[in-house]
Amino acid sequence: MSGGWERLKGSRSRTTRDSSFHTPAPSRTVTLGRVQPQAPGHRTIYCNDREANLPVRFKGNSISTTKYNFLTFLPKGLFEQFRRVANCYFLLISILSMTPISPVNPVTNVVPLSLVLLVSLIKEAFEDWKRFQNDMVINNTLIDVLQNEKWVALPWKKLQVGDIIRSFCRGAFCHLLVIGPDFLTEFLMLLCHLIVSTFSNSNFAAICYHLSFIGKIEFGNVKKDGFFPADLLFLASTNADGTANLDGETNLKIRKALERTWDYLTPDKATEFKGEMQCEQPNNSLYTFTGNLIFQKQTLPLSPNQILLRGCSLRNTEYIVGAVIFTGHETKTTLAKGNESMGILNMGKVMMNSMNVPSKRSTLERKLDKLILALFATLFIMCLIGAIGSGIFINRKYYYLSLDKAVATEFNPGNRFAVAALTLFTLITLYSTIIPISLYVSIEMIKFIQSTQFINKDLHMYHAETNTPALARTSNLNEELGQVEYIFSDKTGTLTRNLMEFFKCSIGGEVYGSGVTETELGGAQRNGIKVQEVRKSSTAIHEKGFNFDDHRIMRGAWRNEPNFDACKEFFRCLAICHTVLPEGDESPEKITYQAASPDEAALVTAAKNFGFFFYRRTPTMIHVRESHVEKMGKIQDVAYEILNVLEFNSTRKRQSVVCRYPNGRLVLYCKGADTVIYERLAGGNDDLKKVTRAHLEQFGSAGLRTLCLAYRDLSPDTYESWNEKFIQAKSSLRDREKKLDEVAELVERDLILIGSTAIEDKLQEGVPACIETLFRAGIKVWVLTGDKMETAINIAYACNLINNDMKQFIISSETEAIREVEDRGDQVEIARFIKEEVKKELKKCLEEAQHYLRTVSGPKLSLVIDGKCLMYALDPTLRVMLLNLSLNCHSVVCCRVSPLQKAQVTSLVKKGARKITLSIGDGANDVSMIQAAHIGVGISGLEGMQAVMASDFAIAQFRFLTDLLLVHGRWSYLRICKVITYFFYKNLTFTLTQFWFTFQTGFSGQRFYDDWFQSLYNVIFTALPVIIVGLFDKDVSASLSKKYPELYKEGIRNVFFKWRVVITWAWSSVYQSLVFYHFVTISSAGGKNSSGKIFGLWDISTMAFTCVVITVNLRLLMMCNSITRWHYISVGGSILAWFLFIFVYSLLRENVFFVIFVLMSTIYFYLSALLVPVVALLGDFIYQGIQRCFFPYDYQIIQEIHRHEPDDNTRAGLLEVGSQLTPQEERSYALSQLPRELSKHTGFAFDSPGYESFFAAQLGVYAPQKAWDVARRASMKSKPKTPKRN
Amino acid sequence: MEIASGPSTDSSAARTIPIDSSSILDEFKQQNLPACKPVLKPSYVITTFFLLGFIFLPIGLTTLCASRTVVEIVDRYDSECVPGAFRGNKVSFIKDSSLPKNCSRILKVRKHMKAPIYIYYQLDNYYQNHRRYVKSRSDQQLLHGLKSSNTGSCEPEESNNGLPVVPCGLIAWSLFNDTYTLIRGTKKLSINRKNIAWKSDRDRKFGKQVYPHNFQNGTLIGGGKLDPNIPLSDQEDLIVWMRTAAFPSFRKLYGRIEEDLKADDVIVVHLMNNYNTYSFGGKKKLVLSTSSWLGGRNDFLGVAYISVGGSSIILSIVFLLFHIKIPR
């Protein structure tokens, strides 16, 4: 069969070119990942024939994403642990401490190391266990497989290559769901799956019901979208013209089965299907597939159109039948994991765990590395001082040390250099405590709990409507959230809902509609005006695309309006002038509209609600069911003949339809941007124009997208003469578009203004307020969108990113000069010219910006740039200029940018400005940006998972960013800073007391403390309280954090982890260690009880250690902003643990035998234990007092302002709101109370046919949304469905 | 584009937040645990300082008084007790065992000293805390004698002539061996040399059945010898010596005089200057000291308490002034 293979290879390029559904060569921006070289040869699969496939030994369909198994866990896990430098260092020290040069028992270093390793390994094991469970769930999901002429439900893992399966769209399999992290639950779940996999489908429900009865498992969440269990060859589906798997941007990818296989749908038919498939070896290229199906002695070429990828889901059809091609780890999606192109596909939850969580390290942690390095340097200096001292000190004169000739090298005065060198190592083991061994594991634990318990469980970030809590996919970046300075946001789906709603209108100089937009709400809240909620009137109708309420024109009331003629024209214009395609039942309730842009659908829906129901389109006619036309109750179907459609495009910015009424009236209806319509209005009626203009501005300032509606009556003669020109232009071969535009220009004049519509590009809830808050927090928000410039600017206005007080810099490629050069068509010339233009513009803007910056109260600046210009501006020569300009700008909007450019802009700021960046997006096109930024945030809860898959955090709504950053991020940052500095402090203090002692011991490296004191210091006596602080410390409450976003700036400036802070702590350490050492030393001289007895070394060291433990723990309490009972318990517990330990320990060990009892029998002990910690803490207390009184931090001021307010109550109040979030749609507020600011800017509607669809088209996906395609499709639809089967 | 498809609401239903508003766990997850918020207001700072001073000053005064009641006589004798001829070469004097080492010192009591009066010897520049020295002992052997073979740490004084040494190690080997006899007028003052070590040491660290063995029999003699007929637990000199000092300058208890010394008493000390501190330039001092409830004379604690208390009050006043002058 190799001949056939060869032939196929040869014809591959041709088939792809010819395919009308498939544009060649997926764009470069999509396949960022490296495509693996294909294995040589190909695989032959015998469909529906397990025996025949047996010799080839294809891999099974079970997948495993676990890192370890029982055997490899210990070696592999330990290896992972020792990849950390700190652990390696301690291993080295432990080995060193086994040698005779060590002053300490090996136990000193081995115990902490093993404890740290143990904790880490337990964590690893726990995580792997989770992964294992997830795998089990996936592997045991049921799928219908054809066996013995029946569909048998088998778990995914039993699937084999060549099997014929059936995948349902709905209710294909049952998915279990677990409440709470309960081990018992999880065990039960596992058990349940095991049972399910052994029993057949019928018992399944019974078992699950039983388990659900136990109360641990909630059963029966039937997944809506069935996921494909393996890479499949698509054979047949219930609707004959193809099926679709889902893509994230709510557009579907269409897959079409080969016509020859359409029949194999039922089990008995499918059993007969015996094909032989030859295809490529498994590879990670998601968009290519080559293979042949040899079936009924015919060779049929296969293309990606017939391939259904594992993890994708099914829509628009009941079920499909397919043959398994690649299974398990050989599926394309699995092979492509970790590859950026992965993000393009819609992976369901099913595949989620097979994606590696991107590993990013936080900036703070990188800075921590520097601190650790500094500590190493300090350690080395200390050791060096000690070593030199020992070399000088050692002398035979100390006869009691017996340093004669036979003495070991480490004490041999004959070789002082060797003594010094060996002492260096001795001291390294002695001072090893300076490196905080448990720091990393503590931070890891803190962050883990922060992300799994705090972020994931926060009710403030829980979206009740979609039942989506926030999800921290990595716990590495919690504190990074507290330092974000730049946010890069996608527009559609992130800032907006991609939902257009007819919101207001102005007809004949009268405004209708009583809604209040998010933008207005945000503005009102800023000005402190309380917005009252008004009840919706009974006339209010809210459906998709229509959110409008005005009793004056609803339900036919418009007939009583003085301008009812204008109303009629207005509604007719809405119902006729469009390129929308109705679908489904021809009743107002059931019909759905297919439109190139949601704007258009919204307008047609509005017409429907006003009583002009557009229900059918034929190639030449538009049928409208008009009610209340002349008198009440009369419903009339009117058919308008569509004579010409003058399309919308970005230069025309308008759309017209010429139609003929049944009574012969010829009318041209036109809708478009206000600027173009006003240019073409007939003279006169200036009042209306002025009033409408004012209304447009009012709409614009409310963040609405406006369109002007106008009409013109045509006389038959005028029309005929024009139509001739039109037909001529339409049939011309050269410059057809241009000629059509020119012809349209001839008829689109002397228009009569009817009014204007205002469509709300529905923002996500709370977006303007959120952006406002983020601004105040010192965060700069950039919008990177694939949309057109006008749309982007409009949304920027709506979100308060840009306002009229701002100086706007617009760098656009849509200028006359550029267009002129482009028309000439010379690519090199175009590139050179645009680059020059961009350079000129940038330079001009930059100069202007710098001018404004120099003036004291200059306006805020904003930059708008489009993708084409950006491409040149990102050129290495211009990049610096772009960066300088954009960093000076308050907000930046990049429109028409590709995913790659999004990533480039992100890394420009990340690398160029060295600021911490966050990217937020919801779709596949945001994946690269999300991965490029320091922190990637995905919008979850909608169907597209690819952004979430690539992200570090997933939230359901943009507005949750406030909570994520201002509350969780800020707290995390604060806490981690505290934890790190405290660790630094406590270990340095402890080690320095040791260091001072070295000077008094002839630099011999004698340990001051007992081995076990030293080893347990880090892991028991001071370990827990700092973790408590890392979890609970709050400077100000969550509500205050959001009330005063300015507090966030402390994180951006990294106030709490600067070198200055570290040095302050270091001084504190030096001071305290000197106090400990000298106070204890001096005060211990002489007889220490009334019977004149004297203390020895261990008595004094135990005294000193007691002081250290007490002080260090109390110091922690001093730096807490809020003290819960857990603080008391842990701090008290730690001190108590020390005493309990020493009570027991001093009975067991000889050298410290009875020391604590001896000590505690003296009054001296109690006097010192009071004095030394107080003196040690006094320095810090004075520092804190002075700092707070005279140089307070911002948060401290807020603390004092709100000292008397208990924050518990506010929090509890919010909790109730959190659990029953009212949908934004149900809120409406009194418009009259809102302040009015008129905007010069009036946005206009008409979204582009969609950057997304452009993007989809690049992927070889058929996107049926071209406006000019509508008529053709309408004609297709009108035909009755003919049965396809012959 | 299919505009009719809204976001699916039930596809993500698998992730739910269990809400149990009353539980501690929930308060924890919502980071809403009850907490007190200590805000370091100026008034708190001032009050804290004032209170601190208020508590510390009396403690300091009491402590200092106690320390001041202690009468101490210190006499350095290491150089004075070397005969004039050997002043230039003290080491050879001390190493020559044929020379007489006795020496007399005269001490004058300035203030009345109440019994019991403690006799200490003080050594300076003596590194009992050197790493080599500290570990050179065997606690097992001290407790169990020859039964214990766990003497590896005693190196280099582990054994002598092939026989184990009890007590082994450098510490025991370098036992201090100056002796003092005190005479007031014509009457010898009796020195009680019992109960000078901590009881726990005597009872539990030094074996009652362990007798010195093969001790100081070698060519090199470090310090004092021990009576092989007295068990270690009764050799209190050794026990005191072996509780190694923390710092290179230290005192050790020698004995007790259990009668009062009156002011202007003259005491003659006959001492045997046996111990070699001349090699390394160490000093030797004899100390007679009474004791208070706090122990020997040590003004440090008292002074520290007083200065901390005093400065706290000053600080509280300074902060108060600032607070009045620049109110927040």
mmCIF file of N, CA and C in Angstrom, chain A residues 177 223 252 399-402 407 410 453-454 457-459 466 544 593-594 942 975 1000 1004 1032 1034 1082-1083 1085 1087 1090-1094 1096-1097 1099 1123 1150 1153 1167 1188 1203 1211, chain B residues 1-3 6-7 11-14 28-31 33 35-37 40-41 118 120 127 129-132 140 195 198 200 204-205 243-244 247-248 276 291 295-296 298 305 315 328:
data_model
loop_
_atom_site.group_PDB
_atom_site.id
_atom_site.type_symbol
_atom_site.label_atom_id
_atom_site.label_comp_id
_atom_site.label_asym_id
_atom_site.label_seq_id
_atom_site.Cartn_x
_atom_site.Cartn_y
_atom_site.Cartn_z
ATOM 1 N N LEU A 177 -19.381 14.349 40.973
ATOM 2 C CA LEU A 177 -18.825 15.565 41.510
ATOM 3 C C LEU A 177 -18.710 15.468 43.003
ATOM 4 N N LYS A 223 -22.905 15.824 31.988
ATOM 5 C CA LYS A 223 -22.146 16.818 31.243
ATOM 6 C C LYS A 223 -22.898 17.214 29.985
ATOM 7 N N LEU A 252 -17.918 27.986 16.235
ATOM 8 C CA LEU A 252 -17.756 26.546 16.167
ATOM 9 C C LEU A 252 -16.909 26.170 14.979
ATOM 10 N N TYR A 399 48.949 24.655 77.422
ATOM 11 C CA TYR A 399 49.359 23.261 77.618
ATOM 12 C C TYR A 399 48.171 22.372 77.959
ATOM 13 N N TYR A 400 47.149 22.997 78.594
ATOM 14 C CA TYR A 400 46.015 22.175 79.012
ATOM 15 C C TYR A 400 45.218 21.658 77.823
ATOM 16 N N LEU A 401 45.512 22.206 76.648
ATOM 17 C CA LEU A 401 44.862 21.696 75.441
ATOM 18 C C LEU A 401 45.670 20.557 74.829
ATOM 19 N N SER A 402 46.881 20.320 75.420
ATOM 20 C CA SER A 402 47.719 19.221 74.984
ATOM 21 C C SER A 402 48.012 19.279 73.481
ATOM 22 N N VAL A 407 49.308 16.025 67.869
ATOM 23 C CA VAL A 407 47.947 16.536 67.766
ATOM 24 C C VAL A 407 47.445 16.519 66.324
ATOM 25 N N GLU A 410 43.902 19.729 62.727
ATOM 26 C CA GLU A 410 43.018 20.879 62.923
ATOM 27 C C GLU A 410 43.404 21.723 64.129
ATOM 28 N N GLN A 453 -6.937 27.553 49.748
ATOM 29 C CA GLN A 453 -7.989 27.829 50.730
ATOM 30 C C GLN A 453 -8.518 29.243 50.655
ATOM 31 N N PHE A 454 -7.671 30.196 50.348
ATOM 32 C CA PHE A 454 -8.133 31.575 50.369
ATOM 33 C C PHE A 454 -8.627 32.025 48.999
ATOM 34 N N LYS A 457 -11.383 29.713 47.524
ATOM 35 C CA LYS A 457 -12.619 29.603 48.290
ATOM 36 C C LYS A 457 -13.227 30.962 48.611
ATOM 37 N N ASP A 458 -12.681 32.005 48.039
ATOM 38 C CA ASP A 458 -13.180 33.329 48.390
ATOM 39 C C ASP A 458 -14.552 33.557 47.771
ATOM 40 N N LEU A 459 -15.503 33.851 48.617
ATOM 41 C CA LEU A 459 -16.859 34.087 48.113
ATOM 42 C C LEU A 459 -16.939 35.378 47.304
ATOM 43 N N THR A 466 -22.512 31.507 37.037
ATOM 44 C CA THR A 466 -21.900 30.406 36.309
ATOM 45 C C THR A 466 -21.326 29.375 37.279
ATOM 46 N N LYS A 544 -32.188 38.335 24.889
ATOM 47 C CA LYS A 544 -30.860 38.469 24.321
ATOM 48 C C LYS A 544 -30.872 39.516 23.224
ATOM 49 N N TYR A 593 -31.632 34.817 15.372
ATOM 50 C CA TYR A 593 -31.072 35.566 14.252
ATOM 51 C C TYR A 593 -29.587 35.287 14.126
ATOM 52 N N GLN A 594 -29.184 35.004 12.909
ATOM 53 C CA GLN A 594 -27.758 34.842 12.624
ATOM 54 C C GLN A 594 -27.265 36.109 11.968
ATOM 55 N N LEU A 942 -16.932 30.384 31.201
ATOM 56 C CA LEU A 942 -17.499 30.228 29.869
ATOM 57 C C LEU A 942 -16.932 28.948 29.289
ATOM 58 N N ARG A 975 2.393 39.403 53.444
ATOM 59 C CA ARG A 975 2.672 38.256 54.306
ATOM 60 C C ARG A 975 3.988 37.610 53.943
ATOM 61 N N GLN A 1000 35.240 34.276 72.060
ATOM 62 C CA GLN A 1000 35.643 33.991 73.443
ATOM 63 C C GLN A 1000 36.168 32.576 73.615
ATOM 64 N N SER A 1004 37.859 28.470 68.368
ATOM 65 C CA SER A 1004 37.982 27.025 68.168
ATOM 66 C C SER A 1004 36.754 26.456 67.484
ATOM 67 N N PHE A 1032 -2.382 34.542 58.264
ATOM 68 C CA PHE A 1032 -3.459 35.350 58.841
ATOM 69 C C PHE A 1032 -3.195 36.839 58.878
ATOM 70 N N LYS A 1034 -3.177 40.509 58.491
ATOM 71 C CA LYS A 1034 -3.930 41.452 57.664
ATOM 72 C C LYS A 1034 -3.597 42.831 58.176
ATOM 73 N N ILE A 1082 27.639 38.878 80.919
ATOM 74 C CA ILE A 1082 28.082 39.728 82.034
ATOM 75 C C ILE A 1082 27.286 39.407 83.294
ATOM 76 N N SER A 1083 25.989 39.233 83.090
ATOM 77 C CA SER A 1083 25.181 39.041 84.292
ATOM 78 C C SER A 1083 25.414 37.681 84.936
ATOM 79 N N ALA A 1085 28.303 36.263 85.498
ATOM 80 C CA ALA A 1085 29.568 36.130 86.226
ATOM 81 C C ALA A 1085 29.296 36.137 87.721
ATOM 82 N N GLY A 1087 28.873 34.137 91.673
ATOM 83 C CA GLY A 1087 27.979 33.134 92.236
ATOM 84 C C GLY A 1087 26.544 33.487 91.901
ATOM 85 N N SER A 1090 22.241 31.800 96.488
ATOM 86 C CA SER A 1090 22.668 32.202 97.823
ATOM 87 C C SER A 1090 23.685 31.231 98.398
ATOM 88 N N SER A 1091 23.851 30.043 97.783
ATOM 89 C CA SER A 1091 24.902 29.165 98.271
ATOM 90 C C SER A 1091 26.155 29.274 97.408
ATOM 91 N N GLY A 1092 26.245 30.354 96.645
ATOM 92 C CA GLY A 1092 27.496 30.739 95.992
ATOM 93 C C GLY A 1092 27.957 29.878 94.851
ATOM 94 N N LYS A 1093 27.070 29.022 94.346
ATOM 95 C CA LYS A 1093 27.531 28.123 93.285
ATOM 96 C C LYS A 1093 27.584 28.832 91.942
ATOM 97 N N ILE A 1094 28.400 28.265 91.077
ATOM 98 C CA ILE A 1094 28.746 28.936 89.830
ATOM 99 C C ILE A 1094 28.133 28.165 88.657
ATOM 100 N N GLY A 1096 28.010 26.782 84.724
ATOM 101 C CA GLY A 1096 28.960 26.355 83.701
ATOM 102 C C GLY A 1096 28.497 26.810 82.324
ATOM 103 N N LEU A 1097 29.223 26.347 81.315
ATOM 104 C CA LEU A 1097 28.922 26.737 79.925
ATOM 105 C C LEU A 1097 27.473 26.432 79.554
ATOM 106 N N ASP A 1099 24.837 25.919 81.351
ATOM 107 C CA ASP A 1099 23.819 26.694 82.054
ATOM 108 C C ASP A 1099 23.610 28.023 81.349
ATOM 109 N N ILE A 1123 -3.913 40.073 65.391
ATOM 110 C CA ILE A 1123 -3.512 38.923 66.200
ATOM 111 C C ILE A 1123 -4.750 38.096 66.506
ATOM 112 N N GLU A 1150 23.824 14.141 79.180
ATOM 113 C CA GLU A 1150 24.771 14.412 80.251
ATOM 114 C C GLU A 1150 25.214 15.862 80.288
ATOM 115 N N PHE A 1153 22.797 18.115 81.608
ATOM 116 C CA PHE A 1153 22.031 17.433 82.638
ATOM 117 C C PHE A 1153 21.536 18.419 83.690
ATOM 118 N N LEU A 1167 14.989 36.958 86.618
ATOM 119 C CA LEU A 1167 15.335 38.365 86.367
ATOM 120 C C LEU A 1167 15.881 38.540 84.957
ATOM 121 N N ARG A 1188 6.259 54.766 63.262
ATOM 122 C CA ARG A 1188 4.812 54.912 63.177
ATOM 123 C C ARG A 1188 4.367 56.323 63.467
ATOM 124 N N ARG A 1203 -9.632 52.502 63.140
ATOM 125 C CA ARG A 1203 -9.264 51.685 64.276
ATOM 126 C C ARG A 1203 -10.479 51.106 64.981
ATOM 127 N N ARG A 1211 -17.630 42.288 56.589
ATOM 128 C CA ARG A 1211 -17.294 41.076 55.862
ATOM 129 C C ARG A 1211 -18.478 40.105 55.867
ATOM 130 N N MET B 1 -21.191 32.529 12.794
ATOM 131 C CA MET B 1 -21.097 32.582 14.252
ATOM 132 C C MET B 1 -22.455 32.289 14.852
ATOM 133 N N GLU B 2 -22.430 31.510 15.827
ATOM 134 C CA GLU B 2 -23.702 31.157 16.420
ATOM 135 C C GLU B 2 -23.955 32.095 17.578
ATOM 136 N N ILE B 3 -24.791 33.061 17.341
ATOM 137 C CA ILE B 3 -24.959 34.045 18.401
ATOM 138 C C ILE B 3 -25.953 33.589 19.449
ATOM 139 N N GLY B 6 -25.506 30.830 24.411
ATOM 140 C CA GLY B 6 -25.081 31.569 25.597
ATOM 141 C C GLY B 6 -24.073 30.767 26.375
ATOM 142 N N PRO B 7 -23.533 31.370 27.401
ATOM 143 C CA PRO B 7 -22.596 30.615 28.230
ATOM 144 C C PRO B 7 -23.330 29.475 28.932
ATOM 145 N N SER B 11 -21.983 23.494 32.981
ATOM 146 C CA SER B 11 -20.816 22.681 32.634
ATOM 147 C C SER B 11 -19.745 22.758 33.700
ATOM 148 N N SER B 12 -19.778 23.840 34.466
ATOM 149 C CA SER B 12 -18.733 23.971 35.479
ATOM 150 C C SER B 12 -19.290 23.729 36.863
ATOM 151 N N ALA B 13 -20.432 23.098 36.906
ATOM 152 C CA ALA B 13 -21.074 22.909 38.199
ATOM 153 C C ALA B 13 -20.274 22.003 39.120
ATOM 154 N N ALA B 14 -19.294 21.359 38.554
ATOM 155 C CA ALA B 14 -18.519 20.435 39.365
ATOM 156 C C ALA B 14 -17.758 21.153 40.473
ATOM 157 N N PHE B 28 -11.906 30.784 58.462
ATOM 158 C CA PHE B 28 -10.514 30.677 58.040
ATOM 159 C C PHE B 28 -10.384 30.884 56.545
ATOM 160 N N LYS B 29 -11.245 30.223 55.798
ATOM 161 C CA LYS B 29 -11.142 30.310 54.344
ATOM 162 C C LYS B 29 -11.476 31.706 53.853
ATOM 163 N N GLN B 30 -12.423 32.338 54.503
ATOM 164 C CA GLN B 30 -12.766 33.694 54.090
ATOM 165 C C GLN B 30 -11.852 34.711 54.779
ATOM 166 N N GLN B 31 -10.856 34.231 55.458
ATOM 167 C CA GLN B 31 -9.869 35.061 56.134
ATOM 168 C C GLN B 31 -10.552 36.046 57.057
ATOM 169 N N LEU B 33 -11.107 35.445 60.517
ATOM 170 C CA LEU B 33 -11.000 35.003 61.898
ATOM 171 C C LEU B 33 -11.033 36.214 62.820
ATOM 172 N N ALA B 35 -9.922 38.764 65.336
ATOM 173 C CA ALA B 35 -8.549 39.134 65.649
ATOM 174 C C ALA B 35 -8.546 40.482 66.339
ATOM 175 N N CYS B 36 -7.563 40.650 67.187
ATOM 176 C CA CYS B 36 -7.389 41.998 67.710
ATOM 177 C C CYS B 36 -6.318 42.668 66.878
ATOM 178 N N LYS B 37 -6.489 43.955 66.719
ATOM 179 C CA LYS B 37 -5.564 44.668 65.842
ATOM 180 C C LYS B 37 -4.762 45.664 66.665
ATOM 181 N N LEU B 40 -0.111 50.568 67.002
ATOM 182 C CA LEU B 40 0.891 51.185 67.876
ATOM 183 C C LEU B 40 0.692 52.698 67.867
ATOM 184 N N LYS B 41 -0.348 53.121 68.529
ATOM 185 C CA LYS B 41 -0.612 54.555 68.580
ATOM 186 C C LYS B 41 0.419 55.220 69.480
ATOM 187 N N TYR B 118 32.208 32.812 100.998
ATOM 188 C CA TYR B 118 32.613 31.854 99.970
ATOM 189 C C TYR B 118 34.020 32.161 99.489
ATOM 190 N N TYR B 120 36.489 31.666 96.445
ATOM 191 C CA TYR B 120 36.581 31.291 95.040
ATOM 192 C C TYR B 120 38.007 31.415 94.573
ATOM 193 N N TYR B 127 41.089 29.087 78.630
ATOM 194 C CA TYR B 127 40.014 28.722 77.710
ATOM 195 C C TYR B 127 39.442 27.350 78.049
ATOM 196 N N ASN B 129 36.573 26.784 77.539
ATOM 197 C CA ASN B 129 35.525 26.583 76.532
ATOM 198 C C ASN B 129 36.096 26.297 75.147
ATOM 199 N N HIS B 130 37.383 25.941 75.108
ATOM 200 C CA HIS B 130 37.942 25.593 73.803
ATOM 201 C C HIS B 130 37.342 24.277 73.335
ATOM 202 N N ARG B 131 37.118 24.213 72.012
ATOM 203 C CA ARG B 131 36.429 23.033 71.488
ATOM 204 C C ARG B 131 37.138 21.737 71.831
ATOM 205 N N ARG B 132 38.481 21.788 71.757
ATOM 206 C CA ARG B 132 39.251 20.583 72.060
ATOM 207 C C ARG B 132 39.101 20.200 73.524
ATOM 208 N N GLN B 140 30.057 9.143 80.439
ATOM 209 C CA GLN B 140 29.723 7.759 80.736
ATOM 210 C C GLN B 140 30.712 7.176 81.748
ATOM 211 N N ASN B 195 29.829 20.245 99.732
ATOM 212 C CA ASN B 195 28.679 20.932 99.136
ATOM 213 C C ASN B 195 29.071 22.198 98.371
ATOM 214 N N TRP B 198 27.114 21.563 92.414
ATOM 215 C CA TRP B 198 25.661 21.429 92.314
ATOM 216 C C TRP B 198 25.271 20.003 92.681
ATOM 217 N N SER B 200 22.942 18.098 91.693
ATOM 218 C CA SER B 200 22.618 17.201 90.580
ATOM 219 C C SER B 200 23.876 16.572 90.008
ATOM 220 N N ARG B 204 24.168 12.557 90.187
ATOM 221 C CA ARG B 204 23.820 11.854 88.970
ATOM 222 C C ARG B 204 24.942 11.805 87.940
ATOM 223 N N LYS B 205 25.915 12.697 88.038
ATOM 224 C CA LYS B 205 26.894 12.722 86.957
ATOM 225 C C LYS B 205 28.196 12.025 87.329
ATOM 226 N N ARG B 243 32.613 21.164 85.633
ATOM 227 C CA ARG B 243 31.506 21.935 85.056
ATOM 228 C C ARG B 243 32.157 23.116 84.355
ATOM 229 N N THR B 244 32.518 22.899 83.102
ATOM 230 C CA THR B 244 33.411 23.839 82.418
ATOM 231 C C THR B 244 32.777 25.221 82.320
ATOM 232 N N PHE B 247 33.308 31.105 79.772
ATOM 233 C CA PHE B 247 34.153 32.168 79.216
ATOM 234 C C PHE B 247 35.571 32.037 79.741
ATOM 235 N N PRO B 248 36.502 32.638 79.084
ATOM 236 C CA PRO B 248 37.912 32.436 79.461
ATOM 237 C C PRO B 248 38.276 33.044 80.815
ATOM 238 N N ASN B 276 49.924 25.760 87.106
ATOM 239 C CA ASN B 276 50.668 26.501 86.085
ATOM 240 C C ASN B 276 49.730 27.339 85.225
ATOM 241 N N SER B 291 27.370 36.437 100.228
ATOM 242 C CA SER B 291 26.375 36.309 99.166
ATOM 243 C C SER B 291 25.052 36.865 99.639
ATOM 244 N N GLY B 295 22.882 35.968 94.992
ATOM 245 C CA GLY B 295 24.155 35.355 94.676
ATOM 246 C C GLY B 295 25.278 36.327 94.983
ATOM 247 N N GLY B 296 26.355 36.214 94.236
ATOM 248 C CA GLY B 296 27.528 37.028 94.482
ATOM 249 C C GLY B 296 27.343 38.459 94.011
ATOM 250 N N ASN B 298 27.285 41.314 91.707
ATOM 251 C CA ASN B 298 27.200 41.560 90.270
ATOM 252 C C ASN B 298 26.194 42.670 90.075
ATOM 253 N N TYR B 305 18.607 47.043 84.835
ATOM 254 C CA TYR B 305 17.192 47.298 85.110
ATOM 255 C C TYR B 305 16.943 48.785 85.319
ATOM 256 N N LEU B 315 12.049 58.258 77.718
ATOM 257 C CA LEU B 315 11.467 58.108 76.377
ATOM 258 C C LEU B 315 9.985 58.434 76.390
ATOM 259 N N ARG B 328 -1.002 64.054 65.869
ATOM 260 C CA ARG B 328 -1.351 63.433 64.592
ATOM 261 C C ARG B 328 -2.753 63.799 64.175
#
